[in-house]
Short mmCIF file of C-alpha atoms in Angstrom, two decimals:
data_model
loop_
_atom_site.label_atom_id
_atom_site.label_comp_id
_atom_site.label_asym_id
_atom_site.label_seq_id
_atom_site.Cartn_x
_atom_site.Cartn_y
_atom_site.Cartn_z
CA MET F 1 182.86 39.37 18.35
CA LYS F 2 182.07 35.89 19.62
CA LEU F 3 178.57 35.75 18.10
CA LEU F 4 179.98 36.44 14.64
CA GLU F 5 182.87 33.99 14.97
CA GLU F 6 180.44 31.27 15.96
CA ARG F 7 178.16 32.14 13.06
CA ILE F 8 181.04 32.03 10.57
CA GLN F 9 182.07 28.64 11.98
CA LYS F 10 178.50 27.35 11.70
CA ASP F 11 177.33 28.83 8.38
CA GLY F 12 180.41 30.10 6.56
CA LYS F 13 181.60 28.16 3.53
CA ILE F 14 185.32 27.60 3.54
CA ILE F 15 186.92 27.34 0.13
CA GLY F 16 190.56 26.31 0.19
CA GLU F 17 192.82 28.15 2.61
CA ASP F 18 191.88 31.74 1.97
CA ILE F 19 188.21 32.11 1.10
CA VAL F 20 185.23 32.16 3.45
CA LYS F 21 181.83 32.82 1.96
CA VAL F 22 179.13 34.22 4.22
CA ASP F 23 176.20 34.16 1.79
CA MET F 24 174.06 32.43 4.40
CA PHE F 25 173.80 35.44 6.73
CA LEU F 26 175.43 38.47 5.11
CA ASN F 27 176.11 38.51 1.39
CA HIS F 28 173.03 36.92 -0.16
CA GLN F 29 170.71 36.06 2.69
CA ILE F 30 170.89 38.62 5.52
CA ASP F 31 170.24 37.89 9.19
CA VAL F 32 168.92 41.25 10.35
CA ALA F 33 169.18 40.42 14.06
CA LEU F 34 172.89 39.69 13.59
CA LEU F 35 173.24 42.94 11.62
CA ASP F 36 171.84 44.84 14.60
CA GLU F 37 174.37 43.24 16.92
CA MET F 38 177.16 44.15 14.51
CA GLY F 39 175.93 47.74 14.40
CA LYS F 40 176.05 47.92 18.21
CA GLU F 41 179.54 46.44 18.28
CA PHE F 42 180.82 49.03 15.79
CA LYS F 43 179.33 51.75 18.02
CA ARG F 44 181.13 50.25 21.03
CA LEU F 45 184.46 49.92 19.18
CA PHE F 46 184.37 53.53 17.97
CA SER F 47 182.52 55.04 20.94
CA ASP F 48 185.35 57.52 21.53
CA LYS F 49 184.91 59.01 18.05
CA GLU F 50 182.58 61.71 16.88
CA ILE F 51 181.13 60.42 13.61
CA THR F 52 178.95 62.40 11.20
CA LYS F 53 178.71 59.95 8.31
CA ILE F 54 179.15 56.26 7.51
CA LEU F 55 180.77 55.58 4.13
CA THR F 56 180.63 52.18 2.48
CA ILE F 57 180.67 50.64 -0.99
CA GLU F 58 177.98 48.76 -2.85
CA VAL F 59 176.76 46.02 -2.63
CA SER F 60 177.60 44.06 0.49
CA GLY F 61 178.61 46.98 2.68
CA ILE F 62 175.21 48.65 2.56
CA SER F 63 173.23 46.58 5.05
CA ILE F 64 176.06 46.65 7.59
CA ALA F 65 176.59 50.39 7.18
CA CYS F 66 172.87 50.97 7.80
CA ALA F 67 173.01 48.93 11.00
CA ALA F 68 176.00 50.97 12.22
CA ALA F 69 174.45 54.27 11.11
CA ARG F 70 171.37 53.58 13.22
CA GLU F 71 173.58 53.31 16.32
CA PHE F 72 175.53 56.47 15.52
CA GLY F 73 172.43 58.39 14.41
CA VAL F 74 174.05 59.53 11.15
CA PRO F 75 173.40 58.97 7.41
CA VAL F 76 175.02 56.33 5.23
CA VAL F 77 176.62 57.17 1.91
CA PHE F 78 177.46 54.25 -0.33
CA ALA F 79 180.04 54.61 -3.08
CA LYS F 80 178.93 53.27 -6.42
CA LYS F 81 181.05 50.99 -8.52
CA THR F 82 181.12 51.64 -12.20
CA GLU F 83 183.11 50.69 -15.22
CA ALA F 84 181.67 53.62 -17.17
CA ALA F 85 184.02 56.52 -17.79
CA ASN F 86 181.10 58.84 -18.40
CA LEU F 87 181.20 60.60 -15.04
CA SER F 88 180.19 64.16 -14.30
CA HIS F 89 182.38 66.75 -12.58
CA GLU F 90 180.07 66.53 -9.61
CA VAL F 91 181.53 63.27 -8.31
CA TYR F 92 184.66 62.22 -6.47
CA THR F 93 186.21 59.12 -7.99
CA SER F 94 188.99 56.71 -7.16
CA GLU F 95 190.41 53.63 -8.87
CA VAL F 96 190.39 50.29 -7.08
CA PHE F 97 192.06 47.09 -8.22
CA SER F 98 190.11 43.97 -7.29
CA PHE F 99 192.28 40.92 -6.72
CA THR F 100 189.19 38.70 -6.69
CA LYS F 101 187.95 39.93 -10.06
CA LYS F 102 191.39 40.77 -11.46
CA LYS F 103 190.29 44.14 -12.77
CA THR F 104 190.26 47.81 -11.90
CA TYR F 105 186.99 49.56 -11.25
CA THR F 106 186.05 53.12 -10.44
CA VAL F 107 184.29 54.03 -7.22
CA ARG F 108 182.39 57.27 -7.09
CA VAL F 109 180.55 59.44 -4.59
CA ALA F 110 178.53 62.53 -5.51
CA LYS F 111 180.23 65.62 -4.08
CA GLU F 112 177.06 66.86 -2.45
CA TYR F 113 177.02 63.94 0.02
CA LEU F 114 180.52 64.42 1.49
CA HIS F 115 181.59 67.71 3.01
CA ALA F 116 184.87 69.01 4.41
CA SER F 117 183.32 69.04 7.87
CA ASP F 118 182.43 65.32 7.76
CA LYS F 119 184.00 62.89 10.24
CA VAL F 120 183.71 59.59 8.45
CA LEU F 121 183.57 56.00 9.63
CA ILE F 122 184.28 53.68 6.71
CA ILE F 123 182.52 50.31 6.95
CA ASP F 124 182.95 47.23 4.76
CA ASP F 125 182.23 43.52 4.90
CA PHE F 126 185.71 42.15 4.16
CA LEU F 127 189.27 43.42 4.52
CA ALA F 128 191.89 41.56 2.51
CA SER F 129 194.29 43.66 0.41
CA GLY F 130 192.81 46.91 1.69
CA LYS F 131 192.50 48.42 -1.79
CA ALA F 132 188.77 49.11 -1.61
CA ILE F 133 189.18 50.90 1.73
CA LEU F 134 192.06 52.97 0.36
CA GLY F 135 189.81 53.99 -2.55
CA LEU F 136 187.11 55.14 -0.14
CA ALA F 137 189.67 56.94 2.04
CA ASP F 138 190.99 58.71 -1.06
CA ILE F 139 187.47 59.99 -1.79
CA VAL F 140 187.11 61.22 1.79
CA LYS F 141 190.43 63.06 1.40
CA GLN F 142 189.32 64.64 -1.88
CA ALA F 143 186.28 66.00 -0.04
CA GLY F 144 188.56 67.52 2.59
CA ALA F 145 186.85 65.39 5.22
CA THR F 146 188.54 63.10 7.75
CA VAL F 147 188.50 59.32 8.21
CA GLU F 148 187.88 58.74 11.92
CA GLY F 149 187.94 54.98 11.67
CA VAL F 150 187.60 51.87 9.54
CA GLY F 151 185.19 49.17 10.71
CA ILE F 152 185.38 45.75 9.10
CA VAL F 153 183.12 42.74 9.58
CA ILE F 154 185.60 40.03 8.58
CA GLU F 155 189.30 40.69 8.33
CA LYS F 156 191.64 38.26 6.65
CA GLY F 157 194.46 38.68 9.11
CA PHE F 158 196.80 36.67 6.91
CA GLN F 159 196.65 39.32 4.18
CA GLN F 160 198.27 42.74 4.18
CA GLY F 161 195.23 45.03 4.34
CA LYS F 162 195.31 46.05 8.00
CA LYS F 163 199.07 46.57 8.00
CA LEU F 164 198.81 48.78 4.91
CA LEU F 165 195.94 50.83 6.37
CA ARG F 166 197.61 51.26 9.76
CA GLU F 167 200.82 52.40 8.11
CA GLN F 168 198.76 55.21 6.64
CA GLY F 169 197.45 56.10 10.08
CA PHE F 170 193.96 54.63 9.93
CA ASP F 171 192.26 53.27 13.05
CA VAL F 172 191.10 49.84 11.84
CA LYS F 173 188.92 47.52 13.90
CA SER F 174 187.31 44.26 12.84
CA LEU F 175 184.46 42.20 14.26
CA ALA F 176 186.15 38.93 13.33
CA ILE F 177 189.77 38.43 12.39
CA ILE F 178 190.65 35.25 10.55
CA ASP F 179 194.30 34.50 11.25
CA ALA F 180 194.39 31.23 9.37
CA ILE F 181 192.28 28.59 7.69
CA GLU F 182 193.68 25.07 7.99
CA ALA F 183 191.97 21.82 7.11
CA GLY F 184 188.55 23.45 7.11
CA LYS F 185 189.03 25.07 10.51
CA ILE F 186 189.21 28.80 11.08
CA TYR F 187 191.63 30.29 13.61
CA TYR F 188 190.69 33.72 14.93
CA GLY F 189 192.81 36.60 16.16
CA GLU F 190 192.07 39.73 18.20
CA ASN F 191 192.00 43.47 17.48
CA VAL F 192 195.33 44.77 18.76
CA MET N 1 153.01 57.79 3.67
CA LYS N 2 153.00 61.51 4.33
CA LEU N 3 156.55 61.63 5.71
CA LEU N 4 157.91 60.10 2.51
CA GLU N 5 155.83 62.29 0.18
CA GLU N 6 157.11 65.37 1.98
CA ARG N 7 160.68 64.10 1.76
CA ILE N 8 160.38 63.42 -1.96
CA GLN N 9 158.97 66.92 -2.45
CA LYS N 10 161.81 68.43 -0.42
CA ASP N 11 164.82 66.39 -1.57
CA GLY N 12 163.80 64.49 -4.69
CA LYS N 13 165.25 65.63 -8.00
CA ILE N 14 162.63 65.84 -10.70
CA ILE N 15 163.90 65.22 -14.20
CA GLY N 16 161.37 65.92 -16.92
CA GLU N 17 157.91 64.44 -16.47
CA ASP N 18 158.70 60.89 -15.46
CA ILE N 19 161.91 60.67 -13.41
CA VAL N 20 162.36 61.41 -9.72
CA LYS N 21 165.78 60.73 -8.23
CA VAL N 22 165.99 60.10 -4.50
CA ASP N 23 169.76 59.89 -4.15
CA MET N 24 169.61 62.34 -1.24
CA PHE N 25 167.92 59.93 1.18
CA LEU N 26 167.61 56.49 -0.42
CA ASN N 27 169.73 55.59 -3.44
CA HIS N 28 173.15 57.06 -2.69
CA GLN N 29 172.88 58.71 0.71
CA ILE N 30 170.55 56.83 3.06
CA ASP N 31 168.52 58.38 5.86
CA VAL N 32 168.35 55.48 8.29
CA ALA N 33 165.65 57.05 10.48
CA LEU N 34 163.41 57.34 7.41
CA LEU N 35 164.24 53.71 6.52
CA ASP N 36 163.00 52.62 9.94
CA GLU N 37 159.71 54.45 9.42
CA MET N 38 159.33 52.81 6.02
CA GLY N 39 159.95 49.39 7.59
CA LYS N 40 157.20 50.04 10.14
CA GLU N 41 154.80 51.17 7.43
CA PHE N 42 155.40 48.00 5.40
CA LYS N 43 154.66 45.98 8.52
CA ARG N 44 151.41 47.92 9.01
CA LEU N 45 150.37 47.54 5.36
CA PHE N 46 150.96 43.78 5.37
CA SER N 47 150.07 43.13 9.02
CA ASP N 48 147.42 40.57 7.98
CA LYS N 49 150.03 38.42 6.21
CA GLU N 50 152.26 35.75 7.62
CA ILE N 51 155.69 36.43 6.12
CA THR N 52 158.75 34.19 6.42
CA LYS N 53 161.15 35.97 4.09
CA ILE N 54 161.72 39.35 2.44
CA LEU N 55 162.99 39.14 -1.14
CA THR N 56 164.53 42.12 -2.91
CA ILE N 57 167.06 42.88 -5.63
CA GLU N 58 170.44 44.54 -5.43
CA VAL N 59 171.40 47.35 -5.02
CA SER N 60 168.80 49.86 -3.90
CA GLY N 61 166.30 47.41 -2.47
CA ILE N 62 168.65 46.05 0.18
CA SER N 63 168.51 48.78 2.81
CA ILE N 64 164.72 48.99 2.58
CA ALA N 65 164.30 45.23 2.74
CA CYS N 66 166.46 45.12 5.88
CA ALA N 67 164.30 47.78 7.55
CA ALA N 68 161.15 45.80 6.72
CA ALA N 69 162.73 42.49 7.75
CA ARG N 70 163.51 43.89 11.19
CA GLU N 71 159.80 44.60 11.73
CA PHE N 72 158.69 41.19 10.50
CA GLY N 73 161.50 39.35 12.31
CA VAL N 74 162.53 37.40 9.19
CA PRO N 75 165.63 37.20 6.97
CA VAL N 76 166.24 39.16 3.78
CA VAL N 77 167.34 37.49 0.57
CA PHE N 78 168.57 39.78 -2.17
CA ALA N 79 168.62 38.60 -5.76
CA LYS N 80 171.86 39.29 -7.56
CA LYS N 81 172.04 40.87 -10.97
CA THR N 82 174.51 39.47 -13.37
CA GLU N 83 175.26 39.52 -17.04
CA ALA N 84 177.36 36.39 -16.76
CA ALA N 85 175.84 33.24 -18.19
CA ASN N 86 178.16 31.10 -16.10
CA LEU N 87 175.59 30.11 -13.48
CA SER N 88 175.49 26.90 -11.52
CA HIS N 89 172.51 24.54 -11.30
CA GLU N 90 172.10 25.61 -7.71
CA VAL N 91 170.44 28.93 -8.54
CA TYR N 92 167.02 30.06 -9.69
CA THR N 93 167.26 32.63 -12.48
CA SER N 94 164.91 34.90 -14.35
CA GLU N 95 165.38 37.39 -17.16
CA VAL N 96 164.44 41.03 -16.64
CA PHE N 97 164.35 43.74 -19.27
CA SER N 98 165.34 47.16 -17.94
CA PHE N 99 163.66 50.07 -19.73
CA THR N 100 166.03 52.51 -18.04
CA LYS N 101 169.15 50.70 -19.21
CA LYS N 102 167.62 49.27 -22.38
CA LYS N 103 169.02 45.83 -21.79
CA THR N 104 168.12 42.44 -20.38
CA TYR N 105 169.83 41.15 -17.28
CA THR N 106 169.62 37.94 -15.31
CA VAL N 107 168.54 37.91 -11.69
CA ARG N 108 169.51 34.95 -9.57
CA VAL N 109 168.89 33.53 -6.13
CA ALA N 110 170.69 30.52 -4.68
CA LYS N 111 168.22 27.67 -4.23
CA GLU N 112 169.23 27.10 -0.62
CA TYR N 113 167.78 30.47 0.44
CA LEU N 114 164.23 30.01 -0.89
CA HIS N 115 162.11 27.04 0.12
CA ALA N 116 158.69 25.78 -0.93
CA SER N 117 157.37 26.64 2.53
CA ASP N 118 158.40 30.30 2.27
CA LYS N 119 155.78 33.05 2.34
CA VAL N 120 157.52 35.91 0.62
CA LEU N 121 157.10 39.67 0.77
CA ILE N 122 158.85 41.24 -2.23
CA ILE N 123 160.24 44.73 -1.56
CA ASP N 124 161.73 47.21 -4.02
CA ASP N 125 162.49 50.92 -4.22
CA PHE N 126 160.64 51.78 -7.44
CA LEU N 127 157.75 50.31 -9.40
CA ALA N 128 157.46 51.44 -13.01
CA SER N 129 157.02 48.75 -15.66
CA GLY N 130 156.91 45.99 -13.07
CA LYS N 131 159.42 43.80 -14.91
CA ALA N 132 161.89 43.50 -12.02
CA ILE N 133 159.10 42.44 -9.64
CA LEU N 134 157.83 39.88 -12.15
CA GLY N 135 161.36 38.46 -12.36
CA LEU N 136 161.50 38.09 -8.57
CA ALA N 137 158.01 36.58 -8.48
CA ASP N 138 159.08 34.09 -11.15
CA ILE N 139 161.97 33.01 -8.93
CA VAL N 140 159.61 32.58 -5.96
CA LYS N 141 157.37 30.44 -8.16
CA GLN N 142 160.31 28.29 -9.28
CA ALA N 143 161.06 27.64 -5.60
CA GLY N 144 157.47 26.51 -5.07
CA ALA N 145 157.05 29.32 -2.54
CA THR N 146 154.27 31.92 -2.48
CA VAL N 147 154.31 35.69 -2.95
CA GLU N 148 152.22 37.11 -0.11
CA GLY N 149 152.66 40.70 -1.11
CA VAL N 150 154.68 43.30 -2.99
CA GLY N 151 155.81 46.40 -1.10
CA ILE N 152 157.11 49.37 -3.06
CA VAL N 153 158.64 52.60 -1.80
CA ILE N 154 157.83 54.81 -4.79
CA GLU N 155 155.31 53.78 -7.41
CA LYS N 156 155.05 55.56 -10.71
CA GLY N 157 151.29 55.45 -10.90
CA PHE N 158 151.34 56.73 -14.48
CA GLN N 159 153.11 53.57 -15.67
CA GLN N 160 151.65 50.09 -16.06
CA GLY N 161 153.50 48.16 -13.34
CA LYS N 162 150.80 47.94 -10.67
CA LYS N 163 148.07 47.11 -13.20
CA LEU N 164 150.21 44.33 -14.65
CA LEU N 165 151.06 42.90 -11.21
CA ARG N 166 147.46 43.05 -9.97
CA GLU N 167 146.23 41.30 -13.11
CA GLN N 168 148.48 38.44 -12.05
CA GLY N 169 146.93 38.44 -8.61
CA PHE N 170 149.65 40.14 -6.58
CA ASP N 171 148.79 42.28 -3.55
CA VAL N 172 150.77 45.47 -4.31
CA LYS N 173 151.08 48.36 -1.87
CA SER N 174 153.26 51.45 -2.17
CA LEU N 175 154.47 54.00 0.35
CA ALA N 176 154.21 56.85 -2.15
CA ILE N 177 152.34 56.81 -5.45
CA ILE N 178 153.28 59.43 -8.00
CA ASP N 179 150.27 59.98 -10.22
CA ALA N 180 151.80 62.75 -12.28
CA ILE N 181 154.72 65.15 -12.51
CA GLU N 182 153.83 68.51 -14.04
CA ALA N 183 155.95 71.64 -14.15
CA GLY N 184 158.22 70.37 -11.41
CA LYS N 185 155.38 69.49 -9.07
CA ILE N 186 154.51 65.93 -8.01
CA TYR N 187 150.90 64.82 -7.65
CA TYR N 188 150.33 61.85 -5.36
CA GLY N 189 147.68 59.13 -5.38
CA GLU N 190 146.53 56.60 -2.80
CA ASN N 191 146.75 52.81 -2.44
CA VAL N 192 143.38 51.52 -3.63
#
């Protein structure tokens, strides 16, 4: 998505060779007009799929999921992150290891918001190791529902996430794929 | 806002005499069509104000703030909650005591996303004690910006939040005002 690549180049903050922060328009300040364009692009990328629900994870996935959900005309469900073990039997849970934070957290979704008949599009802001997406996909599986696709805003193409997800049969598409960061410049790839 | 009152009555979960959970359409699952209507209503309620930025707080305020921001044509900034004391000099911070969680947390906004020229509409999902809103207003003040209004989805009219905020001169308007909860029934009030 050219508009997003240009925006990352303009306003993203590159840290070293593997971190790009997009606090300027997505993860702290949010450009709602750009969100709308991203929502439309997700609809275009997954236009062949029948979707009944968008699943994402707090915090940064929520605004993007809402923009996509508007285009698909379906509700959003956002998984909650918690370190508390005090969970009821009425929730699906999965464990996710965060490389960034070097710890494992639990993601949870109340059972009443995911049904076996749901056809789910999982949306998230970043794809790196793929662990968070696998946690969400595990919850979808527990509900007996199906993952129809995985839509990512920014994929770190130099990490293993997409490969891992595709090996498990998921249809993964990203709005911007960062193949490499070298000397402060970002090199983009394509969805293939 | 009749549509919202009806939705709370239909899908809200009443717990005792002072808690209403709206996980079905706002705080876990999100009804995006309802969000859009709420965004339009905030625009109508504050149509006399010139707004340059919507400020909210993670997590539940984000989707609502985005819906409002679309109507006003301005960016959202969401304050982050953190318990970490390891903050840089480049952020505004304020302390907020949560009655629900019985602890104090720090809210923070990067200085680069709030400017002295900003005319801010603060948006949040619930208004009870008003402490979270005061924390956000404190951050706006630190930036030298002005709070043009405070828009709330659900106000607990039987708590002191609105009174406290109005005493400090804030223009507070809510989409639904719960005056009382008795025997499982919600009684609504009006913006006055």
